[in-house]
Amino acid sequence: MEEESVTVIRESTRNLVRLSRRNHRGEDTDLRRSIPDSYKSSGTVVDIASKLKTKSPVSLDELRTLKNALLEDAKNIEIVLSTHGALRGLVREISGHDTKKQVEATGCCCNLSLGDERGAMAVAKHVGPYLAVGIDSLSSELAVTSIWSLGNLAGSSARAGAALAAQGALAKLIAVLGSTPDEEVVDAVGYAVGHFVYQLKSDLRVEHLQKLLQILYSRDLLSAFSRVLFTLSCHPDFTALPEVNQDLLLKLLESTKGRESNLHLWLLATTALCTRALPLLHCITWPGAGVLQSLPSSQKCVCCTRTYEQD
């Protein structure tokens, strides 16, 4: 009992620290934007896009102005994407040696990905490989921005997600998830991988599915990545994996104590139904067990066509 209380206190403290970091990071980002001073009109965007096209020197402030302008008006996204050679100019800045410029240029691509599906696909094809390289950057800001960009692009369409996965982006995201100690990077990977697995659905490679489950289990990320895990549970090969067993369910139960949101409950129910492990829930006492124990002895999985039959 005492050990459990200590665990709860430690986890609460970590969550408070993480929230504080996010708030400070958001405030710092807002201070650096300075949109009223830097962004004048679409003419400014045209000028910067032309510089990128013609290989003229582009300053750090101009890249930051462009990044903010792309958020300010969707028309600015169209201006950049319709300027032949502008994307190549951004790639040139991303692959350069000035880390600050790399971050801002990557931020431009992150915001360009918020346009229509066709535009996002163009960004994925031209910039995707360079964003994948940015995942391994020693600069945490560049790594996080690259990962968020990949997440936005993957979320734009199934085609974009498949194209990025074929370029190796998903494999690199999974690899960094298994090794990085940086919580900001882990959060960003959760966002990006969530889009990938949702868009790829049954086309998600089994080795990626298996590796994700191994990492989420070994790094105690089951609860933090509950949305990702829920989507993974819809994969047709989910139940065939050796990683999907009663140990996984027990750890998931333990990690969700005190967090009985609808998502967590449905995730537990889905995992139990898919793994034929529902009887285990009737032997475990925890705050949300009553909801799951009320499930009938024969029920279809909430996310697929599999049916659980209680023996």
PDB file of C-alpha atoms in Angstrom:
ATOM      1  CA  MET A   1       0.000   0.000   0.000  1.00  0.00           C
ATOM      2  CA  GLU A   2       2.800   2.382   0.981  1.00  0.00           C
ATOM      3  CA  GLU A   3       4.760   1.499  -2.161  1.00  0.00           C
ATOM      4  CA  GLU A   4       1.690   2.184  -4.317  1.00  0.00           C
ATOM      5  CA  SER A   5       1.224   5.608  -2.671  1.00  0.00           C
ATOM      6  CA  VAL A   6       4.850   6.513  -3.375  1.00  0.00           C
ATOM      7  CA  THR A   7       4.395   5.477  -7.018  1.00  0.00           C
ATOM      8  CA  VAL A   8       1.298   7.677  -7.354  1.00  0.00           C
ATOM      9  CA  ILE A   9       3.114  10.662  -5.821  1.00  0.00           C
ATOM     10  CA  ARG A  10       6.096  10.214  -8.142  1.00  0.00           C
ATOM     11  CA  GLU A  11       3.884   9.958 -11.204  1.00  0.00           C
ATOM     12  CA  SER A  12       1.882  13.047 -10.188  1.00  0.00           C
ATOM     13  CA  THR A  13       5.115  14.993  -9.722  1.00  0.00           C
ATOM     14  CA  ARG A  14       6.376  13.936 -13.155  1.00  0.00           C
ATOM     15  CA  ASN A  15       3.098  15.020 -14.741  1.00  0.00           C
ATOM     16  CA  LEU A  16       3.268  18.423 -13.034  1.00  0.00           C
ATOM     17  CA  VAL A  17       6.858  18.942 -14.208  1.00  0.00           C
ATOM     18  CA  ARG A  18       5.911  17.929 -17.754  1.00  0.00           C
ATOM     19  CA  LEU A  19       2.927  20.325 -17.756  1.00  0.00           C
ATOM     20  CA  SER A  20       5.107  23.157 -16.445  1.00  0.00           C
ATOM     21  CA  ARG A  21       7.665  22.561 -19.202  1.00  0.00           C
ATOM     22  CA  ARG A  22       4.966  22.612 -21.862  1.00  0.00           C
ATOM     23  CA  ASN A  23       3.529  25.880 -20.530  1.00  0.00           C
ATOM     24  CA  HIS A  24       6.951  27.569 -20.457  1.00  0.00           C
ATOM     25  CA  ARG A  25       7.735  26.252 -23.938  1.00  0.00           C
ATOM     26  CA  GLY A  26       4.440  27.605 -25.260  1.00  0.00           C
ATOM     27  CA  GLU A  27       5.022  31.024 -23.689  1.00  0.00           C
ATOM     28  CA  ASP A  28       8.546  31.163 -25.109  1.00  0.00           C
ATOM     29  CA  THR A  29       7.277  30.228 -28.567  1.00  0.00           C
ATOM     30  CA  ASP A  30       4.591  32.931 -28.442  1.00  0.00           C
ATOM     31  CA  LEU A  31       7.183  35.537 -27.474  1.00  0.00           C
ATOM     32  CA  ARG A  32       9.410  34.607 -30.418  1.00  0.00           C
ATOM     33  CA  ARG A  33       6.640  34.699 -32.998  1.00  0.00           C
ATOM     34  CA  SER A  34       6.133  38.482 -33.105  1.00  0.00           C
ATOM     35  CA  ILE A  35       3.598  38.141 -35.913  1.00  0.00           C
ATOM     36  CA  PRO A  36       2.369  41.787 -35.849  1.00  0.00           C
ATOM     37  CA  ASP A  37       5.903  43.101 -36.443  1.00  0.00           C
ATOM     38  CA  SER A  38       7.242  40.543 -38.882  1.00  0.00           C
ATOM     39  CA  TYR A  39       4.267  39.615 -41.027  1.00  0.00           C
ATOM     40  CA  LYS A  40       3.050  42.437 -43.250  1.00  0.00           C
ATOM     41  CA  SER A  41       1.152  40.969 -46.217  1.00  0.00           C
ATOM     42  CA  SER A  42       1.029  38.195 -48.767  1.00  0.00           C
ATOM     43  CA  GLY A  43       3.528  40.270 -50.745  1.00  0.00           C
ATOM     44  CA  THR A  44       6.109  39.505 -48.061  1.00  0.00           C
ATOM     45  CA  VAL A  45       5.439  35.789 -48.517  1.00  0.00           C
ATOM     46  CA  VAL A  46       5.834  36.122 -52.291  1.00  0.00           C
ATOM     47  CA  ASP A  47       9.193  37.842 -51.814  1.00  0.00           C
ATOM     48  CA  ILE A  48      10.500  35.155 -49.446  1.00  0.00           C
ATOM     49  CA  ALA A  49       9.218  32.344 -51.680  1.00  0.00           C
ATOM     50  CA  SER A  50      10.986  33.969 -54.634  1.00  0.00           C
ATOM     51  CA  LYS A  51      14.242  34.100 -52.664  1.00  0.00           C
ATOM     52  CA  LEU A  52      13.927  30.414 -51.863  1.00  0.00           C
ATOM     53  CA  LYS A  53      13.280  29.705 -55.529  1.00  0.00           C
ATOM     54  CA  THR A  54      16.263  31.667 -56.840  1.00  0.00           C
ATOM     55  CA  LYS A  55      18.736  30.466 -54.187  1.00  0.00           C
ATOM     56  CA  SER A  56      19.117  34.017 -52.874  1.00  0.00           C
ATOM     57  CA  PRO A  57      20.236  34.251 -49.224  1.00  0.00           C
ATOM     58  CA  VAL A  58      17.297  33.951 -46.810  1.00  0.00           C
ATOM     59  CA  SER A  59      17.716  35.304 -43.293  1.00  0.00           C
ATOM     60  CA  LEU A  60      16.622  33.658 -40.069  1.00  0.00           C
ATOM     61  CA  ASP A  61      14.014  36.390 -39.533  1.00  0.00           C
ATOM     62  CA  GLU A  62      12.591  35.815 -43.016  1.00  0.00           C
ATOM     63  CA  LEU A  63      12.213  32.092 -42.374  1.00  0.00           C
ATOM     64  CA  ARG A  64      10.500  32.846 -39.069  1.00  0.00           C
ATOM     65  CA  THR A  65       8.232  35.362 -40.804  1.00  0.00           C
ATOM     66  CA  LEU A  66       7.307  32.786 -43.428  1.00  0.00           C
ATOM     67  CA  LYS A  67       6.622  30.138 -40.790  1.00  0.00           C
ATOM     68  CA  ASN A  68       4.227  32.430 -38.933  1.00  0.00           C
ATOM     69  CA  ALA A  69       2.573  33.686 -42.128  1.00  0.00           C
ATOM     70  CA  LEU A  70       1.721  30.120 -43.124  1.00  0.00           C
ATOM     71  CA  LEU A  71      -0.307  29.828 -39.925  1.00  0.00           C
ATOM     72  CA  GLU A  72      -1.865  33.255 -40.361  1.00  0.00           C
ATOM     73  CA  ASP A  73      -3.523  32.647 -43.743  1.00  0.00           C
ATOM     74  CA  ALA A  74      -4.062  29.457 -45.767  1.00  0.00           C
ATOM     75  CA  LYS A  75      -3.531  31.486 -48.951  1.00  0.00           C
ATOM     76  CA  ASN A  76       0.112  31.837 -48.006  1.00  0.00           C
ATOM     77  CA  ILE A  77       0.459  28.055 -48.109  1.00  0.00           C
ATOM     78  CA  GLU A  78      -0.839  28.116 -51.689  1.00  0.00           C
ATOM     79  CA  ILE A  79       1.625  30.878 -52.590  1.00  0.00           C
ATOM     80  CA  VAL A  80       4.629  28.869 -51.398  1.00  0.00           C
ATOM     81  CA  LEU A  81       3.506  25.569 -52.910  1.00  0.00           C
ATOM     82  CA  SER A  82       2.726  27.219 -56.246  1.00  0.00           C
ATOM     83  CA  THR A  83       6.168  28.859 -56.386  1.00  0.00           C
ATOM     84  CA  HIS A  84       8.236  26.354 -58.333  1.00  0.00           C
ATOM     85  CA  GLY A  85      11.497  25.729 -56.491  1.00  0.00           C
ATOM     86  CA  ALA A  86      10.391  27.120 -53.111  1.00  0.00           C
ATOM     87  CA  LEU A  87      10.252  23.662 -51.536  1.00  0.00           C
ATOM     88  CA  ARG A  88      13.753  22.949 -52.814  1.00  0.00           C
ATOM     89  CA  GLY A  89      14.842  26.170 -51.147  1.00  0.00           C
ATOM     90  CA  LEU A  90      13.416  25.009 -47.820  1.00  0.00           C
ATOM     91  CA  VAL A  91      15.169  21.664 -48.258  1.00  0.00           C
ATOM     92  CA  ARG A  92      18.409  23.579 -48.838  1.00  0.00           C
ATOM     93  CA  GLU A  93      17.951  25.388 -45.512  1.00  0.00           C
ATOM     94  CA  ILE A  94      16.959  22.200 -43.665  1.00  0.00           C
ATOM     95  CA  SER A  95      20.042  20.377 -44.922  1.00  0.00           C
ATOM     96  CA  GLY A  96      22.354  23.308 -44.138  1.00  0.00           C
ATOM     97  CA  HIS A  97      24.649  23.769 -41.151  1.00  0.00           C
ATOM     98  CA  ASP A  98      22.866  26.609 -39.321  1.00  0.00           C
ATOM     99  CA  THR A  99      20.754  24.861 -36.670  1.00  0.00           C
ATOM    100  CA  LYS A 100      18.548  27.891 -36.044  1.00  0.00           C
ATOM    101  CA  LYS A 101      17.735  28.156 -39.743  1.00  0.00           C
ATOM    102  CA  GLN A 102      17.139  24.421 -39.892  1.00  0.00           C
ATOM    103  CA  VAL A 103      14.573  24.714 -37.102  1.00  0.00           C
ATOM    104  CA  GLU A 104      12.716  27.596 -38.762  1.00  0.00           C
ATOM    105  CA  ALA A 105      12.751  25.974 -42.215  1.00  0.00           C
ATOM    106  CA  THR A 106      11.455  22.744 -40.695  1.00  0.00           C
ATOM    107  CA  GLY A 107       8.768  24.792 -38.953  1.00  0.00           C
ATOM    108  CA  CYS A 108       7.768  26.169 -42.356  1.00  0.00           C
ATOM    109  CA  CYS A 109       7.309  22.607 -43.635  1.00  0.00           C
ATOM    110  CA  CYS A 110       5.370  21.716 -40.500  1.00  0.00           C
ATOM    111  CA  ASN A 111       2.911  24.526 -41.253  1.00  0.00           C
ATOM    112  CA  LEU A 112       2.831  23.812 -44.993  1.00  0.00           C
ATOM    113  CA  SER A 113       1.577  20.333 -44.109  1.00  0.00           C
ATOM    114  CA  LEU A 114      -1.595  21.925 -42.722  1.00  0.00           C
ATOM    115  CA  GLY A 115      -2.804  22.772 -46.229  1.00  0.00           C
ATOM    116  CA  ASP A 116      -4.847  20.527 -48.491  1.00  0.00           C
ATOM    117  CA  GLU A 117      -4.098  16.864 -49.142  1.00  0.00           C
ATOM    118  CA  ARG A 118      -2.399  17.490 -52.486  1.00  0.00           C
ATOM    119  CA  GLY A 119      -0.059  20.091 -51.026  1.00  0.00           C
ATOM    120  CA  ALA A 120       0.816  17.914 -48.042  1.00  0.00           C
ATOM    121  CA  MET A 121       1.616  15.049 -50.397  1.00  0.00           C
ATOM    122  CA  ALA A 122       4.017  17.291 -52.330  1.00  0.00           C
ATOM    123  CA  VAL A 123       5.761  18.284 -49.093  1.00  0.00           C
ATOM    124  CA  ALA A 124       5.969  14.625 -48.021  1.00  0.00           C
ATOM    125  CA  LYS A 125       7.620  13.583 -51.284  1.00  0.00           C
ATOM    126  CA  HIS A 126      10.151  16.417 -51.425  1.00  0.00           C
ATOM    127  CA  VAL A 127      10.927  17.029 -47.757  1.00  0.00           C
ATOM    128  CA  GLY A 128      10.070  13.731 -46.031  1.00  0.00           C
ATOM    129  CA  PRO A 129      13.571  12.185 -46.212  1.00  0.00           C
ATOM    130  CA  TYR A 130      15.152  15.334 -44.755  1.00  0.00           C
ATOM    131  CA  LEU A 131      12.615  15.445 -41.918  1.00  0.00           C
ATOM    132  CA  ALA A 132      13.468  11.820 -41.146  1.00  0.00           C
ATOM    133  CA  VAL A 133      17.137  12.802 -40.845  1.00  0.00           C
ATOM    134  CA  GLY A 134      16.138  15.578 -38.429  1.00  0.00           C
ATOM    135  CA  ILE A 135      14.715  13.005 -36.013  1.00  0.00           C
ATOM    136  CA  ASP A 136      18.262  12.101 -34.960  1.00  0.00           C
ATOM    137  CA  SER A 137      19.416  15.700 -34.513  1.00  0.00           C
ATOM    138  CA  LEU A 138      21.364  16.560 -31.363  1.00  0.00           C
ATOM    139  CA  SER A 139      19.186  19.677 -31.184  1.00  0.00           C
ATOM    140  CA  SER A 140      16.044  18.706 -29.275  1.00  0.00           C
ATOM    141  CA  GLU A 141      14.105  21.573 -30.859  1.00  0.00           C
ATOM    142  CA  LEU A 142      15.000  20.455 -34.380  1.00  0.00           C
ATOM    143  CA  ALA A 143      14.199  16.824 -33.590  1.00  0.00           C
ATOM    144  CA  VAL A 144      10.812  17.692 -32.084  1.00  0.00           C
ATOM    145  CA  THR A 145       9.903  20.032 -34.963  1.00  0.00           C
ATOM    146  CA  SER A 146      10.883  17.369 -37.510  1.00  0.00           C
ATOM    147  CA  ILE A 147       8.768  14.776 -35.725  1.00  0.00           C
ATOM    148  CA  TRP A 148       5.738  17.060 -35.494  1.00  0.00           C
ATOM    149  CA  SER A 149       6.105  17.830 -39.205  1.00  0.00           C
ATOM    150  CA  LEU A 150       6.100  14.118 -40.030  1.00  0.00           C
ATOM    151  CA  GLY A 151       3.027  13.678 -37.844  1.00  0.00           C
ATOM    152  CA  ASN A 152       1.147  16.455 -39.627  1.00  0.00           C
ATOM    153  CA  LEU A 153       2.088  15.050 -43.020  1.00  0.00           C
ATOM    154  CA  ALA A 154       1.156  11.482 -42.096  1.00  0.00           C
ATOM    155  CA  GLY A 155      -2.162  12.714 -40.756  1.00  0.00           C
ATOM    156  CA  SER A 156      -3.024  14.514 -43.988  1.00  0.00           C
ATOM    157  CA  SER A 157      -3.887  11.332 -45.918  1.00  0.00           C
ATOM    158  CA  ALA A 158      -3.298   7.596 -46.153  1.00  0.00           C
ATOM    159  CA  ARG A 159      -1.186   8.176 -49.281  1.00  0.00           C
ATOM    160  CA  ALA A 160       1.115  10.600 -47.486  1.00  0.00           C
ATOM    161  CA  GLY A 161       1.434   8.270 -44.507  1.00  0.00           C
ATOM    162  CA  ALA A 162       2.315   5.339 -46.769  1.00  0.00           C
ATOM    163  CA  ALA A 163       4.840   7.422 -48.722  1.00  0.00           C
ATOM    164  CA  LEU A 164       6.600   8.571 -45.548  1.00  0.00           C
ATOM    165  CA  ALA A 165       6.624   5.038 -44.145  1.00  0.00           C
ATOM    166  CA  ALA A 166       8.190   3.814 -47.397  1.00  0.00           C
ATOM    167  CA  GLN A 167      10.884   6.489 -46.981  1.00  0.00           C
ATOM    168  CA  GLY A 168      11.736   4.995 -43.585  1.00  0.00           C
ATOM    169  CA  ALA A 169      10.233   7.727 -41.404  1.00  0.00           C
ATOM    170  CA  LEU A 170       8.076   5.411 -39.293  1.00  0.00           C
ATOM    171  CA  ALA A 171      10.959   3.010 -38.646  1.00  0.00           C
ATOM    172  CA  LYS A 172      13.109   5.924 -37.419  1.00  0.00           C
ATOM    173  CA  LEU A 173      10.327   7.203 -35.172  1.00  0.00           C
ATOM    174  CA  ILE A 174       9.962   3.781 -33.578  1.00  0.00           C
ATOM    175  CA  ALA A 175      13.732   3.510 -33.136  1.00  0.00           C
ATOM    176  CA  VAL A 176      14.034   6.880 -31.396  1.00  0.00           C
ATOM    177  CA  LEU A 177      11.051   6.032 -29.186  1.00  0.00           C
ATOM    178  CA  GLY A 178      12.966   3.036 -27.923  1.00  0.00           C
ATOM    179  CA  SER A 179      16.114   4.962 -27.068  1.00  0.00           C
ATOM    180  CA  THR A 180      15.513   8.641 -26.285  1.00  0.00           C
ATOM    181  CA  PRO A 181      15.400   9.892 -22.679  1.00  0.00           C
ATOM    182  CA  ASP A 182      13.946  13.246 -23.844  1.00  0.00           C
ATOM    183  CA  GLU A 183      10.296  13.497 -22.748  1.00  0.00           C
ATOM    184  CA  GLU A 184       9.517  16.177 -25.340  1.00  0.00           C
ATOM    185  CA  VAL A 185      10.737  13.865 -28.089  1.00  0.00           C
ATOM    186  CA  VAL A 186       8.670  10.995 -26.665  1.00  0.00           C
ATOM    187  CA  ASP A 187       5.554  13.205 -26.645  1.00  0.00           C
ATOM    188  CA  ALA A 188       6.192  14.278 -30.239  1.00  0.00           C
ATOM    189  CA  VAL A 189       6.722  10.671 -31.350  1.00  0.00           C
ATOM    190  CA  GLY A 190       3.419   9.744 -29.724  1.00  0.00           C
ATOM    191  CA  TYR A 191       1.683  12.399 -31.819  1.00  0.00           C
ATOM    192  CA  ALA A 192       3.381  11.349 -35.059  1.00  0.00           C
ATOM    193  CA  VAL A 193       3.093   7.583 -34.605  1.00  0.00           C
ATOM    194  CA  GLY A 194      -0.573   8.005 -33.731  1.00  0.00           C
ATOM    195  CA  HIS A 195      -1.188   9.512 -37.176  1.00  0.00           C
ATOM    196  CA  PHE A 196       0.889   6.868 -38.923  1.00  0.00           C
ATOM    197  CA  VAL A 197      -0.868   3.863 -37.386  1.00  0.00           C
ATOM    198  CA  TYR A 198      -4.294   5.435 -37.949  1.00  0.00           C
ATOM    199  CA  GLN A 199      -3.672   6.149 -41.627  1.00  0.00           C
ATOM    200  CA  LEU A 200      -1.866   2.895 -42.403  1.00  0.00           C
ATOM    201  CA  LYS A 201      -4.400   0.693 -40.590  1.00  0.00           C
ATOM    202  CA  SER A 202      -3.973  -2.921 -41.758  1.00  0.00           C
ATOM    203  CA  ASP A 203      -1.098  -1.858 -44.040  1.00  0.00           C
ATOM    204  CA  LEU A 204       1.064  -1.228 -40.983  1.00  0.00           C
ATOM    205  CA  ARG A 205       3.939  -3.701 -41.227  1.00  0.00           C
ATOM    206  CA  VAL A 206       3.832  -6.463 -38.629  1.00  0.00           C
ATOM    207  CA  GLU A 207       7.440  -5.825 -37.592  1.00  0.00           C
ATOM    208  CA  HIS A 208       6.535  -2.193 -36.827  1.00  0.00           C
ATOM    209  CA  LEU A 209       3.484  -3.305 -34.864  1.00  0.00           C
ATOM    210  CA  GLN A 210       5.549  -5.802 -32.904  1.00  0.00           C
ATOM    211  CA  LYS A 211       8.378  -3.359 -32.181  1.00  0.00           C
ATOM    212  CA  LEU A 212       5.937  -0.701 -30.981  1.00  0.00           C
ATOM    213  CA  LEU A 213       4.316  -3.117 -28.552  1.00  0.00           C
ATOM    214  CA  GLN A 214       7.711  -4.182 -27.222  1.00  0.00           C
ATOM    215  CA  ILE A 215       8.791  -0.571 -26.637  1.00  0.00           C
ATOM    216  CA  LEU A 216       5.501   0.559 -25.078  1.00  0.00           C
ATOM    217  CA  TYR A 217       5.626  -2.404 -22.705  1.00  0.00           C
ATOM    218  CA  SER A 218       9.304  -2.155 -21.756  1.00  0.00           C
ATOM    219  CA  ARG A 219       9.281   1.632 -21.278  1.00  0.00           C
ATOM    220  CA  ASP A 220       5.990   1.766 -19.346  1.00  0.00           C
ATOM    221  CA  LEU A 221       4.333   3.878 -22.035  1.00  0.00           C
ATOM    222  CA  LEU A 222       1.135   1.836 -22.357  1.00  0.00           C
ATOM    223  CA  SER A 223      -1.050   4.429 -20.665  1.00  0.00           C
ATOM    224  CA  ALA A 224       0.664   7.474 -22.213  1.00  0.00           C
ATOM    225  CA  PHE A 225       0.239   5.910 -25.673  1.00  0.00           C
ATOM    226  CA  SER A 226      -3.257   4.559 -25.013  1.00  0.00           C
ATOM    227  CA  ARG A 227      -4.692   6.065 -28.204  1.00  0.00           C
ATOM    228  CA  VAL A 228      -1.904   4.542 -30.258  1.00  0.00           C
ATOM    229  CA  LEU A 229      -2.378   1.192 -28.541  1.00  0.00           C
ATOM    230  CA  PHE A 230      -6.127   1.313 -29.160  1.00  0.00           C
ATOM    231  CA  THR A 231      -5.520   1.797 -32.893  1.00  0.00           C
ATOM    232  CA  LEU A 232      -2.917  -0.966 -32.905  1.00  0.00           C
ATOM    233  CA  SER A 233      -5.465  -3.323 -31.364  1.00  0.00           C
ATOM    234  CA  CYS A 234      -7.530  -2.965 -34.558  1.00  0.00           C
ATOM    235  CA  HIS A 235      -4.746  -4.458 -36.682  1.00  0.00           C
ATOM    236  CA  PRO A 236      -5.673  -7.905 -38.083  1.00  0.00           C
ATOM    237  CA  ASP A 237      -2.376  -9.397 -36.842  1.00  0.00           C
ATOM    238  CA  PHE A 238      -2.638  -7.927 -33.340  1.00  0.00           C
ATOM    239  CA  THR A 239      -3.839 -11.093 -31.612  1.00  0.00           C
ATOM    240  CA  ALA A 240      -1.270 -13.326 -33.311  1.00  0.00           C
ATOM    241  CA  LEU A 241       1.711 -11.550 -31.765  1.00  0.00           C
ATOM    242  CA  PRO A 242       3.420 -13.148 -28.758  1.00  0.00           C
ATOM    243  CA  GLU A 243       3.660  -9.682 -27.158  1.00  0.00           C
ATOM    244  CA  VAL A 244      -0.142  -9.549 -26.862  1.00  0.00           C
ATOM    245  CA  ASN A 245      -0.723 -11.699 -23.786  1.00  0.00           C
ATOM    246  CA  GLN A 246      -1.966 -11.615 -20.225  1.00  0.00           C
ATOM    247  CA  ASP A 247       1.235  -9.891 -19.072  1.00  0.00           C
ATOM    248  CA  LEU A 248       0.436  -7.002 -21.401  1.00  0.00           C
ATOM    249  CA  LEU A 249      -3.116  -6.828 -20.104  1.00  0.00           C
ATOM    250  CA  LEU A 250      -1.988  -6.915 -16.479  1.00  0.00           C
ATOM    251  CA  LYS A 251       0.514  -4.123 -17.059  1.00  0.00           C
ATOM    252  CA  LEU A 252      -2.141  -2.108 -18.876  1.00  0.00           C
ATOM    253  CA  LEU A 253      -4.523  -2.607 -15.971  1.00  0.00           C
ATOM    254  CA  GLU A 254      -1.849  -1.483 -13.527  1.00  0.00           C
ATOM    255  CA  SER A 255      -0.922   1.594 -15.576  1.00  0.00           C
ATOM    256  CA  THR A 256      -4.533   2.779 -15.846  1.00  0.00           C
ATOM    257  CA  LYS A 257      -5.414   2.625 -12.160  1.00  0.00           C
ATOM    258  CA  GLY A 258      -6.995   5.904 -11.175  1.00  0.00           C
ATOM    259  CA  ARG A 259      -7.435   6.970 -14.820  1.00  0.00           C
ATOM    260  CA  GLU A 260     -10.729   5.341 -15.737  1.00  0.00           C
ATOM    261  CA  SER A 261     -11.500   7.492 -18.788  1.00  0.00           C
ATOM    262  CA  ASN A 262     -13.777   6.039 -21.450  1.00  0.00           C
ATOM    263  CA  LEU A 263     -10.760   5.607 -23.732  1.00  0.00           C
ATOM    264  CA  HIS A 264      -8.842   3.549 -21.193  1.00  0.00           C
ATOM    265  CA  LEU A 265     -11.856   1.362 -20.468  1.00  0.00           C
ATOM    266  CA  TRP A 266     -12.566   0.702 -24.131  1.00  0.00           C
ATOM    267  CA  LEU A 267      -8.901  -0.013 -24.708  1.00  0.00           C
ATOM    268  CA  LEU A 268      -8.871  -2.570 -21.916  1.00  0.00           C
ATOM    269  CA  ALA A 269     -12.084  -4.144 -23.150  1.00  0.00           C
ATOM    270  CA  THR A 270     -10.829  -4.313 -26.723  1.00  0.00           C
ATOM    271  CA  THR A 271      -7.495  -5.811 -25.714  1.00  0.00           C
ATOM    272  CA  ALA A 272      -9.208  -8.362 -23.503  1.00  0.00           C
ATOM    273  CA  LEU A 273     -11.694  -9.371 -26.170  1.00  0.00           C
ATOM    274  CA  CYS A 274      -9.034  -9.612 -28.845  1.00  0.00           C
ATOM    275  CA  THR A 275      -6.713 -11.703 -26.678  1.00  0.00           C
ATOM    276  CA  ARG A 276      -9.395 -13.993 -25.237  1.00  0.00           C
ATOM    277  CA  ALA A 277      -8.238 -12.783 -21.823  1.00  0.00           C
ATOM    278  CA  LEU A 278     -11.537 -11.436 -20.517  1.00  0.00           C
ATOM    279  CA  PRO A 279     -11.819 -14.066 -17.727  1.00  0.00           C
ATOM    280  CA  LEU A 280      -8.683 -12.536 -16.219  1.00  0.00           C
ATOM    281  CA  LEU A 281     -10.570  -9.301 -15.568  1.00  0.00           C
ATOM    282  CA  HIS A 282     -13.035 -11.139 -13.333  1.00  0.00           C
ATOM    283  CA  CYS A 283     -10.171 -12.132 -11.024  1.00  0.00           C
ATOM    284  CA  ILE A 284      -8.693  -8.653 -10.596  1.00  0.00           C
ATOM    285  CA  THR A 285      -9.844  -5.921  -8.225  1.00  0.00           C
ATOM    286  CA  TRP A 286      -9.204  -2.368  -9.383  1.00  0.00           C
ATOM    287  CA  PRO A 287     -11.263   0.879  -9.461  1.00  0.00           C
ATOM    288  CA  GLY A 288     -12.631   0.420 -12.997  1.00  0.00           C
ATOM    289  CA  ALA A 289     -12.998  -3.339 -13.055  1.00  0.00           C
ATOM    290  CA  GLY A 290     -16.755  -3.248 -12.583  1.00  0.00           C
ATOM    291  CA  VAL A 291     -17.278  -1.638 -15.967  1.00  0.00           C
ATOM    292  CA  LEU A 292     -15.312  -4.334 -17.774  1.00  0.00           C
ATOM    293  CA  GLN A 293     -16.662  -7.199 -15.678  1.00  0.00           C
ATOM    294  CA  SER A 294     -20.166  -6.301 -16.821  1.00  0.00           C
ATOM    295  CA  LEU A 295     -19.290  -7.294 -20.390  1.00  0.00           C
ATOM    296  CA  PRO A 296     -21.351 -10.246 -21.649  1.00  0.00           C
ATOM    297  CA  SER A 297     -19.761 -13.649 -22.127  1.00  0.00           C
ATOM    298  CA  SER A 298     -20.090 -13.356 -25.899  1.00  0.00           C
ATOM    299  CA  GLN A 299     -19.374 -10.022 -27.536  1.00  0.00           C
ATOM    300  CA  LYS A 300     -17.793  -8.607 -30.653  1.00  0.00           C
ATOM    301  CA  CYS A 301     -14.607  -6.639 -30.310  1.00  0.00           C
ATOM    302  CA  VAL A 302     -15.366  -2.897 -30.392  1.00  0.00           C
ATOM    303  CA  CYS A 303     -12.902  -2.248 -33.219  1.00  0.00           C
ATOM    304  CA  CYS A 304     -12.996  -5.334 -35.434  1.00  0.00           C
ATOM    305  CA  THR A 305     -15.049  -8.394 -36.296  1.00  0.00           C
ATOM    306  CA  ARG A 306     -13.493 -10.801 -33.787  1.00  0.00           C
ATOM    307  CA  THR A 307     -15.871 -12.334 -31.270  1.00  0.00           C
ATOM    308  CA  TYR A 308     -15.018 -13.430 -27.749  1.00  0.00           C
ATOM    309  CA  GLU A 309     -16.715 -16.556 -26.420  1.00  0.00           C
ATOM    310  CA  GLN A 310     -16.307 -17.236 -22.719  1.00  0.00           C
ATOM    311  CA  ASP A 311     -15.413 -20.859 -22.012  1.00  0.00           C
TER     312      ASP A 311
END
